[in-house]
Coordinates of C-alpha atoms and ligand atoms in Angstrom, one line a residue:
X112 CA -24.1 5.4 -30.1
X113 CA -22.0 8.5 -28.3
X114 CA -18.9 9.6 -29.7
X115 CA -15.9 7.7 -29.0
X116 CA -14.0 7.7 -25.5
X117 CA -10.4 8.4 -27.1
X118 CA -7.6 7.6 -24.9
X119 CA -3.7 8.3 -24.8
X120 CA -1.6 5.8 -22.9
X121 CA 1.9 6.4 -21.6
X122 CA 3.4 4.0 -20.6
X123 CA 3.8 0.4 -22.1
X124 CA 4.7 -2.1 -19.3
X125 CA 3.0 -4.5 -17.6
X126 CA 0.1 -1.9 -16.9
X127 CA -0.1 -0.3 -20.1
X128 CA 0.1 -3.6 -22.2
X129 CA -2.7 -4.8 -19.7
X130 CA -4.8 -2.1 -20.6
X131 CA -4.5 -2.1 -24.1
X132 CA -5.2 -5.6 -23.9
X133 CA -8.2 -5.4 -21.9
X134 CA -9.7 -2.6 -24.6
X135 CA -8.7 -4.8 -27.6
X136 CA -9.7 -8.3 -26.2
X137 CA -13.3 -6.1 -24.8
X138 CA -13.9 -3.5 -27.7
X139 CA -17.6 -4.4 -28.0
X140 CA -18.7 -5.2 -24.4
X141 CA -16.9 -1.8 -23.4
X142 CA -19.0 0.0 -25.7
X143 CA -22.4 -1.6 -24.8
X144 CA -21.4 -0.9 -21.3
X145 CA -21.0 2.5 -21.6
X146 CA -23.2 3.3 -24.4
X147 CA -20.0 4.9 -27.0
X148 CA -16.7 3.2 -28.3
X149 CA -13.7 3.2 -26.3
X150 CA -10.5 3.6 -28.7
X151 CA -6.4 4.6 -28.1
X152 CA -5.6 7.1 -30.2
X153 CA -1.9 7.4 -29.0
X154 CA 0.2 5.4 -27.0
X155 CA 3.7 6.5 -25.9
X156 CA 6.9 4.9 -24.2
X157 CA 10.6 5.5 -24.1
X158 CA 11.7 2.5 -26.8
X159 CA 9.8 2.0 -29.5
X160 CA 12.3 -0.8 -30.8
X161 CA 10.8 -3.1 -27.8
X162 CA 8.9 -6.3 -28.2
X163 CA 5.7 -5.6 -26.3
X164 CA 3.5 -8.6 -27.1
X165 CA 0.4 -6.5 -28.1
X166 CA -0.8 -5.4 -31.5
X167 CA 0.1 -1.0 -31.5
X168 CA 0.2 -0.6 -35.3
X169 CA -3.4 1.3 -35.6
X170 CA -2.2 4.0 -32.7
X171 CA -0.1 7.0 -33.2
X172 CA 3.5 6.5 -31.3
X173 CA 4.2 9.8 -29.1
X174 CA 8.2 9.7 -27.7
X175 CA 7.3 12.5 -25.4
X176 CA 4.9 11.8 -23.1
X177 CA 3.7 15.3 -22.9
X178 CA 3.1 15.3 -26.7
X179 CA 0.5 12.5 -25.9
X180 CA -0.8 14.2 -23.1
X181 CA -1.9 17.4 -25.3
X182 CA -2.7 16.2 -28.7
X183 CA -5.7 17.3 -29.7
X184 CA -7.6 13.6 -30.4
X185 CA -7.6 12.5 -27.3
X186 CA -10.1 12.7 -24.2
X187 CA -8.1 10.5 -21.3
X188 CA -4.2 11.1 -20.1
X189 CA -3.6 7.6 -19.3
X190 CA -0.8 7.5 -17.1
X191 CA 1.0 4.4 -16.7
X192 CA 4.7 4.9 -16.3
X193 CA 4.9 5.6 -12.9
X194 CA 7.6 7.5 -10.9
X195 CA 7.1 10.4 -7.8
X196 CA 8.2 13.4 -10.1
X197 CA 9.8 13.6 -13.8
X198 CA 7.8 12.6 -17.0
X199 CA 4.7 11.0 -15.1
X200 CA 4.1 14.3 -13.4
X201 CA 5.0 16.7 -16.1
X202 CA 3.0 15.0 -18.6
X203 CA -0.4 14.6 -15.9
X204 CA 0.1 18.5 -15.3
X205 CA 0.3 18.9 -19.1
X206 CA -2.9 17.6 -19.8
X207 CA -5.0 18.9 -16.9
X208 CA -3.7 22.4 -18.8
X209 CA -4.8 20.9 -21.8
X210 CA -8.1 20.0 -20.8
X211 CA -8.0 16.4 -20.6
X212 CA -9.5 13.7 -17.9
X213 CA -6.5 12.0 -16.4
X214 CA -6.3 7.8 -15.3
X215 CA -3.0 6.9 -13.3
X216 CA -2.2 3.8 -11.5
X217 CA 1.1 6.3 -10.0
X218 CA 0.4 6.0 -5.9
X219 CA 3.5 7.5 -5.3
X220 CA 3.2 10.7 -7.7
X221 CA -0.2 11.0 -5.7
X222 CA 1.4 10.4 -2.6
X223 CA 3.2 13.5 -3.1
X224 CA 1.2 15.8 -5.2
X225 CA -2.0 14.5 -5.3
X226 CA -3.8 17.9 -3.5
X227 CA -2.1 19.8 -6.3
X228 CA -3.1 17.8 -9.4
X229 CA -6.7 17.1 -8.0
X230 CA -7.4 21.2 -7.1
X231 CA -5.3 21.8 -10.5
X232 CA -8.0 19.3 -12.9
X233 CA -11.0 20.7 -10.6
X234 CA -10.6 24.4 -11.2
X235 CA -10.5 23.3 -15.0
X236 CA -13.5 20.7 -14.4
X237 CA -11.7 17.7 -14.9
X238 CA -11.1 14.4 -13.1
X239 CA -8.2 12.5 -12.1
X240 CA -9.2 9.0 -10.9
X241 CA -6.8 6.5 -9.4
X242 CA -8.4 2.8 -8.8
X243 CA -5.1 1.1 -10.1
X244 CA -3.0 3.2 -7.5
X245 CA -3.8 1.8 -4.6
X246 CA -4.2 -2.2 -3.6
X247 CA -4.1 -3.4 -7.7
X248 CA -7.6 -5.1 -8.6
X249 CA -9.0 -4.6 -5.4
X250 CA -11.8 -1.6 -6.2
X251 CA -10.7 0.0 -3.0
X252 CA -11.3 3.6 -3.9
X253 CA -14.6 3.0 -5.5
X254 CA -15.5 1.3 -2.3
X255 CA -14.3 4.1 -0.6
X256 CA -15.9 6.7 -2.6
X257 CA -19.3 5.3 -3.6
X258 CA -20.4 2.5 -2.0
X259 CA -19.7 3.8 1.8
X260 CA -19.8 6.9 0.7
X261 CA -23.0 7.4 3.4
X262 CA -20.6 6.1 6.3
X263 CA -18.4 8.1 8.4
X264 CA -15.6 5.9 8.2
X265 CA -13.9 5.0 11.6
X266 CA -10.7 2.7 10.1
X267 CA -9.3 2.2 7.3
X268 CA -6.8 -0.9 7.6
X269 CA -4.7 -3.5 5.4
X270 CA -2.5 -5.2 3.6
X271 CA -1.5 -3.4 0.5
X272 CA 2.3 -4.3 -0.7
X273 CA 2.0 -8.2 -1.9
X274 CA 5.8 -8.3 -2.4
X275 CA 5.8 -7.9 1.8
X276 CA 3.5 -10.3 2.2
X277 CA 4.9 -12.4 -0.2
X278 CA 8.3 -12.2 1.9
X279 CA 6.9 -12.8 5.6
X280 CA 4.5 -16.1 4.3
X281 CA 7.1 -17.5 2.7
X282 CA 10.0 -17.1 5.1
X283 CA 7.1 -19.2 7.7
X284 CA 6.1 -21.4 4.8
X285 CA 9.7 -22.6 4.0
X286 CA 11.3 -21.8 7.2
X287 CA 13.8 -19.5 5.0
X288 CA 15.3 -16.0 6.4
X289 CA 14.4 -13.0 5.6
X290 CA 17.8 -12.8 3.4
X291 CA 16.7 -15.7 1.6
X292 CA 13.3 -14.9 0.3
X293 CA 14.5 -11.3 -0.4
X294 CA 16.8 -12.9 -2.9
X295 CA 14.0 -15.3 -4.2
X296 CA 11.8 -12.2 -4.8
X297 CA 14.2 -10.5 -6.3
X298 CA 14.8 -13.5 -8.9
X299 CA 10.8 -13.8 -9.5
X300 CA 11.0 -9.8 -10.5
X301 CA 8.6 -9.0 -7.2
X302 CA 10.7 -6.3 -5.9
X303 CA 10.6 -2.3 -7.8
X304 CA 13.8 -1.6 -9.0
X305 CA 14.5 0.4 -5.6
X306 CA 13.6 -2.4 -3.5
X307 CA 13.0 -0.3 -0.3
X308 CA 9.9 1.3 -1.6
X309 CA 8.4 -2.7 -1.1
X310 CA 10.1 -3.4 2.1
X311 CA 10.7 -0.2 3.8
X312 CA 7.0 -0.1 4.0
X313 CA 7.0 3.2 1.3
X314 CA 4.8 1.6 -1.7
X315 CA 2.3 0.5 1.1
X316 CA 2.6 3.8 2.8
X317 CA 1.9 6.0 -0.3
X318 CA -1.5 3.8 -1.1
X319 CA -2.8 4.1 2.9
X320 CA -2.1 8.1 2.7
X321 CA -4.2 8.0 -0.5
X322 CA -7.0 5.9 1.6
X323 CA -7.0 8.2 4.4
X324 CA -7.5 11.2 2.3
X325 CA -10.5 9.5 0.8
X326 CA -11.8 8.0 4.4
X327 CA -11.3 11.3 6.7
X328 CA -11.4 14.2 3.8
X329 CA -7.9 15.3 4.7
X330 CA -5.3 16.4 2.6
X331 CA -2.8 13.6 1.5
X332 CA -0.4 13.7 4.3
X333 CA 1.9 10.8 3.2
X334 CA 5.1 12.9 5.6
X335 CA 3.2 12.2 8.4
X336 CA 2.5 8.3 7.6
X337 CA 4.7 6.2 10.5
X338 CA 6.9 4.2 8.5
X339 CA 8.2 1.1 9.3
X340 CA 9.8 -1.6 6.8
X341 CA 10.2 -5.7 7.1
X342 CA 13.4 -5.8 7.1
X343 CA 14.6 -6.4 11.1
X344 CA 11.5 -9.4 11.1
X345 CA 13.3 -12.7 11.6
X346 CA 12.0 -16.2 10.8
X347 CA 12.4 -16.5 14.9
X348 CA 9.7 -13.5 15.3
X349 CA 7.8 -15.7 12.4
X350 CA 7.9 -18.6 14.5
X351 CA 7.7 -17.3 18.1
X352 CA 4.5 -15.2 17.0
X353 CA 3.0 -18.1 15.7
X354 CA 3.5 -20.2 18.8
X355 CA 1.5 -17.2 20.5
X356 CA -1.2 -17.8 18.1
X357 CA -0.2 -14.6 15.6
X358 CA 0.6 -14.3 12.2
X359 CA 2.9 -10.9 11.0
X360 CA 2.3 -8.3 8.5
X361 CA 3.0 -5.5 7.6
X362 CA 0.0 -3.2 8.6
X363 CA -1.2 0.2 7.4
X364 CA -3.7 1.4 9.5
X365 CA -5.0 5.3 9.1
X366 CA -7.5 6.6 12.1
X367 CA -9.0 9.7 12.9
X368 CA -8.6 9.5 16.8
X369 CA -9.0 12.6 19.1
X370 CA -5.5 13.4 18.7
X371 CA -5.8 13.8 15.0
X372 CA -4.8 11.7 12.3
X373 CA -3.0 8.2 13.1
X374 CA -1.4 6.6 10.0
X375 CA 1.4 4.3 10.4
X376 CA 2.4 1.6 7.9
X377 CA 4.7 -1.1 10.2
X378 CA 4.8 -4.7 10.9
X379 CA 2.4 -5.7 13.2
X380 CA 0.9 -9.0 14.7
X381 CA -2.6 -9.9 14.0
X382 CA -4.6 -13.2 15.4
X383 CA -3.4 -16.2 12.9
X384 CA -7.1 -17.1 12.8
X385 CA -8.6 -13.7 11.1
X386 CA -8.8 -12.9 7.4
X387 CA -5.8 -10.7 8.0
X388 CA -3.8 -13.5 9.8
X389 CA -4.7 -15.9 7.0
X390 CA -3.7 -14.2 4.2
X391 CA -1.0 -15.5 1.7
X392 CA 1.2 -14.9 -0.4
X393 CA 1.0 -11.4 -2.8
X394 CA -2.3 -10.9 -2.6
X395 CA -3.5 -7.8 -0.8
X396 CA -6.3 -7.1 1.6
X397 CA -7.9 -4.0 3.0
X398 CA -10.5 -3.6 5.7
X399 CA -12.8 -0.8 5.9
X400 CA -15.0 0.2 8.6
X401 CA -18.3 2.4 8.7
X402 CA -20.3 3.7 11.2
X403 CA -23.3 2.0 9.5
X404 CA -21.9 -0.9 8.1
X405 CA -19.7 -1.7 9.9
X406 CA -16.6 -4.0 8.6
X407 CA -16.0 -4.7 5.3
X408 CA -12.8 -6.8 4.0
X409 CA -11.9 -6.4 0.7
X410 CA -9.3 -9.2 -1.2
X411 CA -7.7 -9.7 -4.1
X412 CA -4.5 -9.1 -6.6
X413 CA -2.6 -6.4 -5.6
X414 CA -0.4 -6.2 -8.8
X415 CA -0.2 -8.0 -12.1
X416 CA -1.2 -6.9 -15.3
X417 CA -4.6 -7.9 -15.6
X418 CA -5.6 -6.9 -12.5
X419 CA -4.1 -3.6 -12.3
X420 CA -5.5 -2.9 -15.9
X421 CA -8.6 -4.0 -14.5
X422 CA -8.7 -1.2 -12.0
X423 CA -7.6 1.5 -14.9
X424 CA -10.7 0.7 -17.0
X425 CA -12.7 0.7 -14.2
X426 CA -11.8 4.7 -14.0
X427 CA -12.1 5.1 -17.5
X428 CA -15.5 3.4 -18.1
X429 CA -16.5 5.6 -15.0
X430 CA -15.4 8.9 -17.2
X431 CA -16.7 7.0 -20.5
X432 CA -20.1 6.8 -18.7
X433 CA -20.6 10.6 -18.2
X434 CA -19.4 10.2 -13.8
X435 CA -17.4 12.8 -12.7
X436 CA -16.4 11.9 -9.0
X437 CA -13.9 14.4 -7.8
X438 CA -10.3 12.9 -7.3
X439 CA -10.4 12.1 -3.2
X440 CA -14.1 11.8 -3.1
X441 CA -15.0 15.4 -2.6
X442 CA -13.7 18.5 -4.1
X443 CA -9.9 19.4 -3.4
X444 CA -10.8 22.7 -1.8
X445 CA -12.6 21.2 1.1
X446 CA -10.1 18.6 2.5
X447 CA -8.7 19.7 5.7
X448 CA -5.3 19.8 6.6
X449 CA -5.0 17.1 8.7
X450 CA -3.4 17.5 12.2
X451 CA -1.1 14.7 12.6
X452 CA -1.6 12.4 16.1
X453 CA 1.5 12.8 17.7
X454 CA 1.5 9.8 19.4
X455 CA -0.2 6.0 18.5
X456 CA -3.5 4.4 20.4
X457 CA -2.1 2.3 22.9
X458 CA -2.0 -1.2 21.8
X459 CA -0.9 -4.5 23.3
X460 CA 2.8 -5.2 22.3
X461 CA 5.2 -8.7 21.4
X462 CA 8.3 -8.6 23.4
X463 CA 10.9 -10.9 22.1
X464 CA 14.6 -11.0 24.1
X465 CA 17.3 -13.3 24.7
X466 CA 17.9 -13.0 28.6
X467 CA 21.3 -14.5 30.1
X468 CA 20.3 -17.5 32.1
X469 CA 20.8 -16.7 35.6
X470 CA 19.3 -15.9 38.4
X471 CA 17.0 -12.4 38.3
X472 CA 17.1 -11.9 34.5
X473 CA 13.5 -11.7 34.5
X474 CA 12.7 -10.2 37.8
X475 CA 15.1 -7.5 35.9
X476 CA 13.3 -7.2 32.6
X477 CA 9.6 -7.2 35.0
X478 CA 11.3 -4.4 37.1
X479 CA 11.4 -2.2 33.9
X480 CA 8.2 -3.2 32.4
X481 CA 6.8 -1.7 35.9
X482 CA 8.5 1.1 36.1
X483 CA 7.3 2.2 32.7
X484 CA 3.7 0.9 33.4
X485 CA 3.8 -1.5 31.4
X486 CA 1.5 -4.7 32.4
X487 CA 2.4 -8.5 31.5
X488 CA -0.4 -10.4 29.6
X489 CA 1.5 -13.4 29.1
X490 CA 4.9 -14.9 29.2
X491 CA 6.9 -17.8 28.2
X492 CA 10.5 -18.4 28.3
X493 CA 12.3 -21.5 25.6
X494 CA 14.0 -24.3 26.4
X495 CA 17.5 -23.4 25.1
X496 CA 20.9 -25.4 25.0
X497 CA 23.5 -22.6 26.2
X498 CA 23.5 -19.6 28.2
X499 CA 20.8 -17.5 26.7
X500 CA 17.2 -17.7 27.2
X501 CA 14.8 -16.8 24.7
X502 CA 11.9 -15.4 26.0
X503 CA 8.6 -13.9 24.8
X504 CA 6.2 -11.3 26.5
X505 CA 2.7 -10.4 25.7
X506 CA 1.9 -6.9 27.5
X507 CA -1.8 -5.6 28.3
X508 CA -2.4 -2.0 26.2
X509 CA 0.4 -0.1 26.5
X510 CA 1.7 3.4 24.9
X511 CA 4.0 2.7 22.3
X512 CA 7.0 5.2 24.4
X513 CA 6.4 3.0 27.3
X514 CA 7.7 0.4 25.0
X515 CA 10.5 2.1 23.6
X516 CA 11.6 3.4 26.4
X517 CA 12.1 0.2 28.5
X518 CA 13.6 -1.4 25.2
X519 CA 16.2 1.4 25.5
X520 CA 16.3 0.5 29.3
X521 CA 16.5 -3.0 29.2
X522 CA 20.2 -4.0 27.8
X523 CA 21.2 -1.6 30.8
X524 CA 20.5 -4.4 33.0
X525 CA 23.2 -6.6 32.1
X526 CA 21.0 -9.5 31.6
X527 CA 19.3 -9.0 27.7
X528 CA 21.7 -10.1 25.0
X529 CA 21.8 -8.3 22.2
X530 CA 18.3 -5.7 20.8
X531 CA 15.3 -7.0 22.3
X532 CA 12.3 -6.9 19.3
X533 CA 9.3 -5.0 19.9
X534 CA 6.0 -5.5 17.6
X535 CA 2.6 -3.8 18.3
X536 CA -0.3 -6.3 18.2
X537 CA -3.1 -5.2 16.2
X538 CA -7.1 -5.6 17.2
X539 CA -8.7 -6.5 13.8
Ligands
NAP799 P1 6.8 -0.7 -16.1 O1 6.5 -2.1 -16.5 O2 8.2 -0.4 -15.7 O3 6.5 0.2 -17.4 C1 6.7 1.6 -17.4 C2 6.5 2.1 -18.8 O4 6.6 3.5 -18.8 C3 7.5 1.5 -19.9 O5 6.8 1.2 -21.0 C4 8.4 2.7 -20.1 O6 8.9 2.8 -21.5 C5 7.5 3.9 -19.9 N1 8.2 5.1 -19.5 C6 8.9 5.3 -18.4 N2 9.4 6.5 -18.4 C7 9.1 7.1 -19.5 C8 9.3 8.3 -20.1 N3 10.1 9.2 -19.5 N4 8.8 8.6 -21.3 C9 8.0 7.7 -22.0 N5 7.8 6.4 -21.4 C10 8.3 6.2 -20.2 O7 5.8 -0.2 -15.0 P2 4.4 -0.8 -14.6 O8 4.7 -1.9 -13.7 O9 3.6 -1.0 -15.7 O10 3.9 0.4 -13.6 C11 3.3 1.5 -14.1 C12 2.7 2.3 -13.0 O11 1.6 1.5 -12.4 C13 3.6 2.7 -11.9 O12 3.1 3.9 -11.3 C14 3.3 1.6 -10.8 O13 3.6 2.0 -9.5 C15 1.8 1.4 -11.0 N6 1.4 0.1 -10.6 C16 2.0 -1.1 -11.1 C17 1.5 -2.3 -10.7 C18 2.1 -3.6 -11.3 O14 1.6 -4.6 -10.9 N7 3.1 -3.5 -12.1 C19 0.4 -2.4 -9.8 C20 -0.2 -1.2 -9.3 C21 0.3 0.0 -9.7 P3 9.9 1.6 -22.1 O15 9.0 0.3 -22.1 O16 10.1 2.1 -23.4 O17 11.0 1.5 -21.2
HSE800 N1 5.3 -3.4 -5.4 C1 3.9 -3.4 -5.3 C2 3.5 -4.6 -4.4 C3 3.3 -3.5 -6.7 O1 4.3 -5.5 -4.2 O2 2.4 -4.7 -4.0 C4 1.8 -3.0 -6.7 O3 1.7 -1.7 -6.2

């Protein structure tokens, strides 16, 4: 047998923990899968005082992350503590300098320097490999990378932040607000400790930038990803959509159109029947779609321990077996700087407004919709107690400006109460 695969981990949370547990509980079918031992020489985290239910007495204890990441008996940088800058970047540029393979689950440090890191661990003939990062069990970016790696890939789509998903399934399961849930998530420990990176869309949009990088061969361009968050969805959107025979989510979809690069990350609707549609809960989904094989849809655990752990061995049993794929599926100096579109595919849009019930609210609200060009698929208007009228609009394709531009329009009109709620309706 080869020598050992020796590994440092930083990090000892619920991904780290998972991982060490995976490479205690699998010692022997690891090695006979990859033909050599796979051992932790080092393991580092900021306490070492903590209870971390998992045996770490046979591995050296590093405080300093970048200590682990250059000591001389180890092979992998396992980087598992996550965060955009600080340790988890100082310590993943520390041992590319030091010679070592690096394994992160850290979308957003990747988000934001992945180019760097990945040109920085090629010139030096290393690889930095990032399963975990995006989508948690789901083997996304091996999908991505190997198996359509003979497809020019056309769309890359999903559902990749379970805490969202989590939030808009249950405020329709229970009939609960958005308030409401956002509590209960918080409670259940769902939400990151800045809770906007869930639901202002950020955690998803980091993961889709990585994606499109991979899919097109672009530089990540997480800046130009269109952000939108959960947070203005209310349990009447929930409901109204579904009465229209939609279910919402929040949607990353990254396109190479012919006005460059489309990548937005925003709550969309998508038909109730379709994987998309049915989806519950915190589980995550992502579509893919090739010019030869067409659609593939992809489902799974986005987070957890296990999973996630599942995805980092994945990476290092690919290194352990001698693969060295480079970090976005070719090498760093040939992704192109992606021109960013400037403006979305047009797109059939959910119109949701409470109109004063009088005569010529809506021959108002049509008036507008014309004058931006903007076609009615389908209406239908409440039954409602007092003096304001719910009503719901379908349009035909429409430009996404059309839309906000009558939505500025429309309260001039003296008939909407209040914001009316636009949502773009997704073909999947
Ligand atoms: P976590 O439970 O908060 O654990 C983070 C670990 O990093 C802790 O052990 C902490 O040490 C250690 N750490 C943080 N800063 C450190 C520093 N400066 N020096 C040394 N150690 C430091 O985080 P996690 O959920 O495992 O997530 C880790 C990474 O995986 C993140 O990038 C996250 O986005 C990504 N990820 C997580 C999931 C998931 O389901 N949790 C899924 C996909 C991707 P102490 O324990 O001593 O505080
Ligand atoms: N906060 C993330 C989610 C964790 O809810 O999907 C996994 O990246």
């Amino acid at each position: 047998m080869s020598q050992p695969l020796r590994l440092g981990i930083a990090g000892l949370g619920t991904v780290g923990i998972g991982t060490v547990k995976i490479i205690q509980k699998h010692a022997e079918l690891l090695a006979r899968r990859t033909g050599r031992p796979i051992v932790i020489s080092a393991v580092a985290a900021r306490d070492r005082r903590k209870n971390r239910d998992a045996d770490l007495s046979a591995y050296a204890w590093e405080e300093d992350p970048v200590r682990l990441a250059t000591r001389k008996d180890i092979d992998v940088f396992v980087e598992v503590m996550g965060g955009a800058d600080g340790a988890a970047l100082e310590a993943t540029r520390a041992a590319i300098a030091a010679g070592k393979d690096v394994v992160t689950a850290n979308k957003a440090m990747l988000a934001h320097h992945g180019h760097a890191l990945a040109a920085e661990a090629e010139a030096k003939g290393h690889v930095i490999r990032f399963e975990a990062a995006v989508a948690g069990g789901i083997p996304v970016v091996k999908a991505l990378t190997e198996g359509l790696a003979g497809n020019a890939i056309t769309r890359v789509m999903g559902v990749m932040n379970g805490t969202c998903n989590y939030i808009l399934t249950r405020m329709e399961g229970a009939g609960l607000t958005y308030a409401e849930v956002f509590e209960e998530a918080r409670q259940l420990g769902y939400l990151e400790a800045d809770p906007n990176l869930d639901v202002g869309g950020i955690d998803a949009g980091h993961k889709l930038s990585l994606l499109a990088a991979i899919a097109f061969g672009t530089r990540v361009a997480f800046d130009a990803v269109e952000l939108e968050g959960i947070g203005r969805i209310s349990i009447d959107d929930i409901r109204r959509a579904g009465d229209m025979g939609f279910r919402i989510k929040l949607l990353g979809v990254a396109q190479m159109t012919g006005r460059g690069l489309e990548q937005r990350m925003s709550p969309c609707l998508v038909p109730a029947e379709s994987p998309l549609g049915q989806l519950q809960g915190g589980t995550n989904m992502v579509v893919l779609e090739g010019d030869s094989v067409g659609q593939i849809v992809l489902r799974g655990a986005g987070a957890g321990a296990g999973p996630t752990a599942s995805a980092i061995m994945s990476d290092v049993i690919e290194i352990a077996r001698g693969c060295r794929i480079s970090t976005f599926g070719q090498p760093a100096a040939t992704l192109a700087d992606p021109v960013a579109a400037k403006a979305m595919a047009p797109a059939p849009y959910y119109l949701r407004m409470e109109l004063t019930d009088k005569p010529g609210a809506l021959a108002k609200v049509a008036t507008i919709l014309g004058e931006e060009g903007i076609s009615i698929d389908r209406m239908r208007q409440y039954g409602h107690a007092d003096a304001s009228a719910p009503v719901l609009i379908v349009t035909h394709k429409t430009a996404r400006e059309a839309i906000d531009h009558a939505a500025r329009r429309l309260p001039a009109t003296g008939v909407v109460i209040g914001e009316p709620v636009a949502i773009r309706i997704e073909s999947v």
